[in-house]
CSV table of N, CA and C in Angstrom, one decimal:
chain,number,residue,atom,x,y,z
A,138,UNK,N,63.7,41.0,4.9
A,138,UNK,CA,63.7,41.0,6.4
A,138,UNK,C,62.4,41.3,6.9
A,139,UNK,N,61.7,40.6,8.1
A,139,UNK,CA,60.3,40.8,8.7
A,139,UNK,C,61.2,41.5,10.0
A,140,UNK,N,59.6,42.3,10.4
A,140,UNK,CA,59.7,42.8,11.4
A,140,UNK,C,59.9,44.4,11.5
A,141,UNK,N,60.0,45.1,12.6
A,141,UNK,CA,59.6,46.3,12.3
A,141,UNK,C,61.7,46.9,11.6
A,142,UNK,N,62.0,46.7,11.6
A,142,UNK,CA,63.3,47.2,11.3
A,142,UNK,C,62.8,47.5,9.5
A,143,UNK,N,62.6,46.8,8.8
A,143,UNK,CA,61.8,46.8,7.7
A,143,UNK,C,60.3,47.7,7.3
A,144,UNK,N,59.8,47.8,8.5
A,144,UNK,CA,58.5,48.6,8.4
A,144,UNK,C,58.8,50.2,8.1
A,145,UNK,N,59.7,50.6,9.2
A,145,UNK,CA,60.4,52.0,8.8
A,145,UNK,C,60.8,52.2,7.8
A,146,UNK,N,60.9,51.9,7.0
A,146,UNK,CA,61.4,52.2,5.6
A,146,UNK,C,60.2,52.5,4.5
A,147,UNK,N,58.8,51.5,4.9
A,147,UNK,CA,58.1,51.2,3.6
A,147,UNK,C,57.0,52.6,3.8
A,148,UNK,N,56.3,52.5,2.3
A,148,UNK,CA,57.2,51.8,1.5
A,148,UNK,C,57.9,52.0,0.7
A,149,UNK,N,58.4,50.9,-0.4
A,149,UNK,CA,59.6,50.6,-0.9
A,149,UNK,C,59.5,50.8,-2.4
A,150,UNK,N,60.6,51.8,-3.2
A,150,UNK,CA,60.2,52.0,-4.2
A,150,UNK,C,59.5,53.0,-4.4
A,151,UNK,N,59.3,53.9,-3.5
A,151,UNK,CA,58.1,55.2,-4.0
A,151,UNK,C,58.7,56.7,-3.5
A,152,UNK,N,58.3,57.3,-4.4
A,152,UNK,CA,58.7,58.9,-4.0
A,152,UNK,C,58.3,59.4,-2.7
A,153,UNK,N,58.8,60.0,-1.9
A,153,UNK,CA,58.3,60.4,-0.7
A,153,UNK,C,59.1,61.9,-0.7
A,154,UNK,N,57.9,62.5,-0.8
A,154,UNK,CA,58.2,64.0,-0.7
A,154,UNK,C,58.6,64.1,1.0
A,155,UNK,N,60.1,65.6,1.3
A,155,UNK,CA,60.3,65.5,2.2
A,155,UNK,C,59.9,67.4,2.2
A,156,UNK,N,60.1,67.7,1.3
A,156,UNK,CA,60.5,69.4,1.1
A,156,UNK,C,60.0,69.9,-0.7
A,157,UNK,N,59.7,70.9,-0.8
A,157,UNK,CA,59.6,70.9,-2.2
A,157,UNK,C,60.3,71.3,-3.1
A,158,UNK,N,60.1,69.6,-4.1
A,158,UNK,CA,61.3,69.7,-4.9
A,158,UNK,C,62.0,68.8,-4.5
A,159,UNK,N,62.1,68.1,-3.5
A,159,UNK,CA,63.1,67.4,-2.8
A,159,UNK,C,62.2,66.0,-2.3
A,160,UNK,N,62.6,64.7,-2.6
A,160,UNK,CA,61.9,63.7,-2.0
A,160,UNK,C,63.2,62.6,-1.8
A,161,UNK,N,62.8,61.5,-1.0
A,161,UNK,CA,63.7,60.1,-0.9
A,161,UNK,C,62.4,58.6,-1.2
A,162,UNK,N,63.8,58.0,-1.8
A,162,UNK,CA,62.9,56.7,-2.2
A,162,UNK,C,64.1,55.9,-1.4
A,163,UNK,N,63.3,54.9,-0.4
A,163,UNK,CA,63.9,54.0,0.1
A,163,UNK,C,63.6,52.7,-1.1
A,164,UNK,N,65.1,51.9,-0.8
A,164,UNK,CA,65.2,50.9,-1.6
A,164,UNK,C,64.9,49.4,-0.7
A,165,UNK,N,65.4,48.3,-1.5
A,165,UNK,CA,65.1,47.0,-0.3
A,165,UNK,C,66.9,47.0,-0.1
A,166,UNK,N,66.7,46.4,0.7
A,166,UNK,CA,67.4,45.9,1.7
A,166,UNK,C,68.6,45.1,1.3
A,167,UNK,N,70.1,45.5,1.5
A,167,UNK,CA,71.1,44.4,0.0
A,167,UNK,C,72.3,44.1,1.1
A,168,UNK,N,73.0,43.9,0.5
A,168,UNK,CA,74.3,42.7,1.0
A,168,UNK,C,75.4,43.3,0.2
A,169,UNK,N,76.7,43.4,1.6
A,169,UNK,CA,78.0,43.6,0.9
A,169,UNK,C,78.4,42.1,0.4
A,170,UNK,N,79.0,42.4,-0.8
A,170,UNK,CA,79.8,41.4,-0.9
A,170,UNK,C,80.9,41.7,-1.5
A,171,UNK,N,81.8,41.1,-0.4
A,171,UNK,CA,83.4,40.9,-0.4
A,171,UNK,C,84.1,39.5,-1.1
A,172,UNK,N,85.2,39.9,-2.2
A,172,UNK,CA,86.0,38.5,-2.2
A,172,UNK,C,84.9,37.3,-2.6
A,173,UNK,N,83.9,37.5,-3.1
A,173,UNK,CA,83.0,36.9,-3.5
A,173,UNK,C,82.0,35.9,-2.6
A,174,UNK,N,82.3,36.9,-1.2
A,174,UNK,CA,81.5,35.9,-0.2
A,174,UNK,C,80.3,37.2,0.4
A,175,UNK,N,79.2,37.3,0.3
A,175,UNK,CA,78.4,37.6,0.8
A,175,UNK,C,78.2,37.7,1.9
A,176,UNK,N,78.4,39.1,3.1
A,176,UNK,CA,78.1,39.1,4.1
A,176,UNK,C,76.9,38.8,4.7
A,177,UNK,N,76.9,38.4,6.1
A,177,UNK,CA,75.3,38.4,6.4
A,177,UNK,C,75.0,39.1,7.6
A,178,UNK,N,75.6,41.0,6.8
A,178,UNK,CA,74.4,42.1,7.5
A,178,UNK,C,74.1,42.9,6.5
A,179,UNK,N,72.4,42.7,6.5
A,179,UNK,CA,72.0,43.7,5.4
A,179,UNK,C,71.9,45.0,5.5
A,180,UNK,N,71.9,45.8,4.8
A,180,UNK,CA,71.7,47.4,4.9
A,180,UNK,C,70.4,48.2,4.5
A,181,UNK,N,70.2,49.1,4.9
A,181,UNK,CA,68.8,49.9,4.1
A,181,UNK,C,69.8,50.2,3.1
A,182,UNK,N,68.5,50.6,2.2
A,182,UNK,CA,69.1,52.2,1.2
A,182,UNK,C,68.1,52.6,0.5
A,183,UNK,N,68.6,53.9,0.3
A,183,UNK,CA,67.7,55.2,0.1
A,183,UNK,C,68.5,56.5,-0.9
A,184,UNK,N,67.7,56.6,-2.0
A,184,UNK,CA,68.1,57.5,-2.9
A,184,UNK,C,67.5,59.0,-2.2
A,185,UNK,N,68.4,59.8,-3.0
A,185,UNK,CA,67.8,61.1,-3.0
A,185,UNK,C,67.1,61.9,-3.9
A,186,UNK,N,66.0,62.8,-4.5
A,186,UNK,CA,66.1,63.0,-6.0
A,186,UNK,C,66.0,64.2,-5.1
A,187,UNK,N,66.3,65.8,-6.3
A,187,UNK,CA,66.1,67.0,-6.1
A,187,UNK,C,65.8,67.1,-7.6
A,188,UNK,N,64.5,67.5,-7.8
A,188,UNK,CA,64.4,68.2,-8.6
A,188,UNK,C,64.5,70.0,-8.8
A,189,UNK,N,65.5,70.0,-9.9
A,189,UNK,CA,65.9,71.4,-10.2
A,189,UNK,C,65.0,72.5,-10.9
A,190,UNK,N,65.6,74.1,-11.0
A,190,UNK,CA,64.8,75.2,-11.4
A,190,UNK,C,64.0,74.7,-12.9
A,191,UNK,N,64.9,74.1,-13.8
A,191,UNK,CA,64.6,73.6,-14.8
A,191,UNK,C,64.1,72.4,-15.1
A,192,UNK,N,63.8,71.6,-14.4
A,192,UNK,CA,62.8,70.5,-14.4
A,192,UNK,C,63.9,69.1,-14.4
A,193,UNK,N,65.1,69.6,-14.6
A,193,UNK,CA,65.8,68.2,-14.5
A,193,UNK,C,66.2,67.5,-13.1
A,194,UNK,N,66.5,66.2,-13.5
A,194,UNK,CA,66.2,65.7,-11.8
A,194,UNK,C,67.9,65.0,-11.2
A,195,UNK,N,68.4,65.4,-9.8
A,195,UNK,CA,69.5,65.3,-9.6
A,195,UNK,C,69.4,63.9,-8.6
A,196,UNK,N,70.2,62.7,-9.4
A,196,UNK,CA,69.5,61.5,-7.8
A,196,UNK,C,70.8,61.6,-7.3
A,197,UNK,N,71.0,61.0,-6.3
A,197,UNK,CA,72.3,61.0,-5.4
A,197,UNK,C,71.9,59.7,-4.5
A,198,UNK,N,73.1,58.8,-4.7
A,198,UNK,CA,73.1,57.4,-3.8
A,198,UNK,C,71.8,56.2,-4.3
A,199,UNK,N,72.1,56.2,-5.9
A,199,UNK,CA,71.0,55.6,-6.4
A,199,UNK,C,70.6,54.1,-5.8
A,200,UNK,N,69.4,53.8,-5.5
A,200,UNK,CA,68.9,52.4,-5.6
A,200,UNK,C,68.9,51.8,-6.7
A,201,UNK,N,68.8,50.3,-6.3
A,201,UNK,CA,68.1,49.3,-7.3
A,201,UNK,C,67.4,49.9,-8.4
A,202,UNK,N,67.8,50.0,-9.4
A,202,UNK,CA,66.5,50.3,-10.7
A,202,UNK,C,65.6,49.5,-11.0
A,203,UNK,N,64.6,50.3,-10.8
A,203,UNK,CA,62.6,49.8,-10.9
A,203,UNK,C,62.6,50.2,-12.1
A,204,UNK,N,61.9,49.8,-13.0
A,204,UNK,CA,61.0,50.5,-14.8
A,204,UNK,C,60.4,50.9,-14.3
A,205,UNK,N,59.0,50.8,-12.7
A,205,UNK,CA,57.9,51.7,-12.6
A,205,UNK,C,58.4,52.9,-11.8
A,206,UNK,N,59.5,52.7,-11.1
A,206,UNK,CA,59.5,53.9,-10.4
A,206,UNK,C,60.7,54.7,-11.2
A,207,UNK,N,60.9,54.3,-12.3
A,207,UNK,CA,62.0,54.9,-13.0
A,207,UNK,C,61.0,56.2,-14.3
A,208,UNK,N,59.3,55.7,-14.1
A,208,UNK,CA,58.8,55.9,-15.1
A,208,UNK,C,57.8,57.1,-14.3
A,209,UNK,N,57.9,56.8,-13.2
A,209,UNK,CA,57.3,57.7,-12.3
A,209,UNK,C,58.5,58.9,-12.2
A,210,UNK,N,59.1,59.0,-11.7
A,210,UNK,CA,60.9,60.0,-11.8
A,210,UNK,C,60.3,60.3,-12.9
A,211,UNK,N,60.6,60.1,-14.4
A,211,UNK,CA,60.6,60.8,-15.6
A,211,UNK,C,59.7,61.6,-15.6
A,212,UNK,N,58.2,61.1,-15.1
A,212,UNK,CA,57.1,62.3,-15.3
A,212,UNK,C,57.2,63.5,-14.2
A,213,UNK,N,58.5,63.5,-13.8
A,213,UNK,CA,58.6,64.7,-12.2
A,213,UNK,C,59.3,65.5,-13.3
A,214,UNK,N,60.7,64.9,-14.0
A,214,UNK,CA,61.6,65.7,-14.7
A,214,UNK,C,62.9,64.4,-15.5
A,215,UNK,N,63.8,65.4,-15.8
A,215,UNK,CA,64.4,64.3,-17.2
A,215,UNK,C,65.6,63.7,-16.1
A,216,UNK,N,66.1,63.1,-15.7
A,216,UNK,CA,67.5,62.6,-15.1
A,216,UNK,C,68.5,63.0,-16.0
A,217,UNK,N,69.1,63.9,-14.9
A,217,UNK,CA,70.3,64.4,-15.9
A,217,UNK,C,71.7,64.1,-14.7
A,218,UNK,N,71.5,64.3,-13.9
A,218,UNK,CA,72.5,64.2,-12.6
A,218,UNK,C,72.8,62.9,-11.6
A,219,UNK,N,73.5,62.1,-11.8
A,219,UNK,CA,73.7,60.9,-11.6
A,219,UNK,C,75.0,61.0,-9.9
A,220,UNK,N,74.8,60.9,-8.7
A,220,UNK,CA,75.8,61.2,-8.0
A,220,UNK,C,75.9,60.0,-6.9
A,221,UNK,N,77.4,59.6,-6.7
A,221,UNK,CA,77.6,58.7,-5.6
A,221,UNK,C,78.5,59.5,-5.4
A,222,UNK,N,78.4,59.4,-3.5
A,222,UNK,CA,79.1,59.8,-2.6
A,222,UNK,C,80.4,59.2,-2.2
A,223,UNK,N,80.8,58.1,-2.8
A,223,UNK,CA,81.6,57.3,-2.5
A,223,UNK,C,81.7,56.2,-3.3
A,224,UNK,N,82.8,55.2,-3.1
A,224,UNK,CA,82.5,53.7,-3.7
A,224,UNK,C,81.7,52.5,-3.6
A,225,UNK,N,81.7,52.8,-2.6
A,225,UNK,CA,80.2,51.9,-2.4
A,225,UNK,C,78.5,52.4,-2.3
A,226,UNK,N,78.4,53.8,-3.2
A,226,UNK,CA,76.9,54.3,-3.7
A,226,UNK,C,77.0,53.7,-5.1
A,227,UNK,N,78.0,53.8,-6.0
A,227,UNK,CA,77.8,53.7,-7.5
A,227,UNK,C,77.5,52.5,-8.2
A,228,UNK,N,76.5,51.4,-7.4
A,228,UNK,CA,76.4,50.2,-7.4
A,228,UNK,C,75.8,50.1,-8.3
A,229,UNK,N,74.4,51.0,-8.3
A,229,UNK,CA,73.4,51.2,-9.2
A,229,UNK,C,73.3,52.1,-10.3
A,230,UNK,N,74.1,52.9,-10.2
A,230,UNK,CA,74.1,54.0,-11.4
A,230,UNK,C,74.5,53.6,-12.8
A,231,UNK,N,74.9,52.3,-13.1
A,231,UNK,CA,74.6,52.0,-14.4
A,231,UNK,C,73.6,51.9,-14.8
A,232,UNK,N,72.5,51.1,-14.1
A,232,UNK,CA,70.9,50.7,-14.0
A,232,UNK,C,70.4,52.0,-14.3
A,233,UNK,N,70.6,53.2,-13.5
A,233,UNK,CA,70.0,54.3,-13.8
A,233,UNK,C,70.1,55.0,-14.8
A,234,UNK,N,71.8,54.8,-15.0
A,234,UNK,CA,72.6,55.7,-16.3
A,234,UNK,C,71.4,55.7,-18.0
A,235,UNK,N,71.3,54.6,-17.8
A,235,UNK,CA,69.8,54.1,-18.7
A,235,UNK,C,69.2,54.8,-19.3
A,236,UNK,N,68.2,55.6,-18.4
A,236,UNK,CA,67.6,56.9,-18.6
A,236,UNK,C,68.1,57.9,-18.5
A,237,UNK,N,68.8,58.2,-18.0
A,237,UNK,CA,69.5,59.4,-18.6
A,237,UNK,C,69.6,59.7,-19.8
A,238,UNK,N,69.1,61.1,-19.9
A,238,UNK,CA,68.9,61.8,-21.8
A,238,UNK,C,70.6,62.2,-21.7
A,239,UNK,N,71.7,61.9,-21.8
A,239,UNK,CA,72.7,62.8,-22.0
A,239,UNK,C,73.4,63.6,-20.2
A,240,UNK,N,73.2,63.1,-19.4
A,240,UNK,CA,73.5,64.0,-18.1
A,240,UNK,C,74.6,63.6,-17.8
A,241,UNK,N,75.1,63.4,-16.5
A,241,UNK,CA,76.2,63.7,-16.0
A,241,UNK,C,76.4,62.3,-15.1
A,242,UNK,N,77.5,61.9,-14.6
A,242,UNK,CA,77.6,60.6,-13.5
A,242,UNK,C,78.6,61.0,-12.9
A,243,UNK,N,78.1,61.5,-11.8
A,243,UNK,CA,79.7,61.6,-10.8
A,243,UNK,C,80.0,60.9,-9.9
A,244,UNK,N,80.9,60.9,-9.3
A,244,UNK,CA,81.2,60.1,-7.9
A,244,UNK,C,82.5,60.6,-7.3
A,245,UNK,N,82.6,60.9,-6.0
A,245,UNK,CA,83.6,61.4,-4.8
A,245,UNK,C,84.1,60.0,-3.9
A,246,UNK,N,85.3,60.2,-4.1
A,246,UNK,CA,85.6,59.3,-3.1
A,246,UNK,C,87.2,59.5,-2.3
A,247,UNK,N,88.3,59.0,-1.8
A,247,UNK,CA,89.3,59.3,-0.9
A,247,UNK,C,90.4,59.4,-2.4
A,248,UNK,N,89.9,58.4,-3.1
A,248,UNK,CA,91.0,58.8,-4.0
A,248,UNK,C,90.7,58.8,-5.3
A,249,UNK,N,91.5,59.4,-6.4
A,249,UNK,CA,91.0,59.4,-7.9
A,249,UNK,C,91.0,58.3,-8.7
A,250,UNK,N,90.0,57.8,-9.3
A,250,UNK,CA,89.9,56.3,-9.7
A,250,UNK,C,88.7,56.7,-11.0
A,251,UNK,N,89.0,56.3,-12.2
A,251,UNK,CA,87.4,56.4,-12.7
A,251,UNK,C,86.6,54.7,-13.0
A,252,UNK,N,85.7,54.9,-13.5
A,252,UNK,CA,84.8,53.7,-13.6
A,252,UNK,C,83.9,53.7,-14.8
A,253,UNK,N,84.1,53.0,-15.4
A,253,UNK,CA,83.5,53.5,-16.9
A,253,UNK,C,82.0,52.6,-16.7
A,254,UNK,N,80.9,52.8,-16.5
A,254,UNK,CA,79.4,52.2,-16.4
A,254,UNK,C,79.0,52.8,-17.7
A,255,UNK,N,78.1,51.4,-18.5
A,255,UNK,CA,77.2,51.6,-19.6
A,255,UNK,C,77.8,53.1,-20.5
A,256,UNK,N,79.0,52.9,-20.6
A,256,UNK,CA,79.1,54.4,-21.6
A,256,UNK,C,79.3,55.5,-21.1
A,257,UNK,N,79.2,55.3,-20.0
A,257,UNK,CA,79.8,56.7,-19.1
A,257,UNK,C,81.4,56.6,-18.8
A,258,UNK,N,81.9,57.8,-18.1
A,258,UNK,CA,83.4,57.7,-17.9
A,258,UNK,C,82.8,58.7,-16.8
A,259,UNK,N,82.8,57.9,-15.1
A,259,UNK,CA,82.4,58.2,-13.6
A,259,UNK,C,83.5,58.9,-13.2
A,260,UNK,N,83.8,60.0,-12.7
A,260,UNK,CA,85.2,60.1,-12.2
A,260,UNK,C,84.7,60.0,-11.2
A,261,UNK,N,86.1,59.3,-10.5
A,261,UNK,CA,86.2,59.4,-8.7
A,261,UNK,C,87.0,60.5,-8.2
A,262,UNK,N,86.7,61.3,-7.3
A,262,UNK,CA,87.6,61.8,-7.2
A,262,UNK,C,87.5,62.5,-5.4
């Protein structure tokens, strides 16, 4: 999408310190799709990382998975904490589950459901 609605965000794909220890990486711009028809209103999105006392890194509401910005993350700390807030964050956390050395994949949602991504077992709960 052009125009400034798009400008607010960039850029795209990069760590942006907000607090220390604490940054957001805005993602591009995606599409629900329902019933196999693609809506046509797009959304932002935007990850969270916190990195912890111990150097491991906690993302929450993962973006699209990049190799470069997945390679930039690793040199902050190891991904170990994998979190969606709901059913429609855990789009991407298989992409992420990736690098993960061994951590954790959670997800919250209204009701208990799991979701098995790349070898993981996600509880909803």
């Amino acid at each position: 999408m052009a125009g400034a609605a798009s400008e607010v965000y960039e850029p795209l794909n990069q760590y942006k310190p907000v607090a220390r220890n604490i940054g957001i990486v805005d993602g591009p711009f995606e599409y629900l799709t329902t019933a196999g028809v693609r809506l046509p209103l797009p959304f932002t999105t935007r990850m969270t990382v916190v990195r912890l006392g111990n150097g491991d890194l906690f993302i929450h509401s993962s973006i699209a998975f990049e190799p470069a910005l997945a390679d930039r993350l690793q040199a902050m700390g190891t991904v170990r904490h994998l979190v969606s807030p709901n059913q429609f964050h855990y789009a991407h956390i298989d992409e992420w589950s990736r690098c993960d050395s061994g951590g954790r994949c959670l997800g919250l949602s209204a009701r208990t459901q799991a979701c098995p991504l790349a070898g993981h077992r996600c509880a909803f709960r």
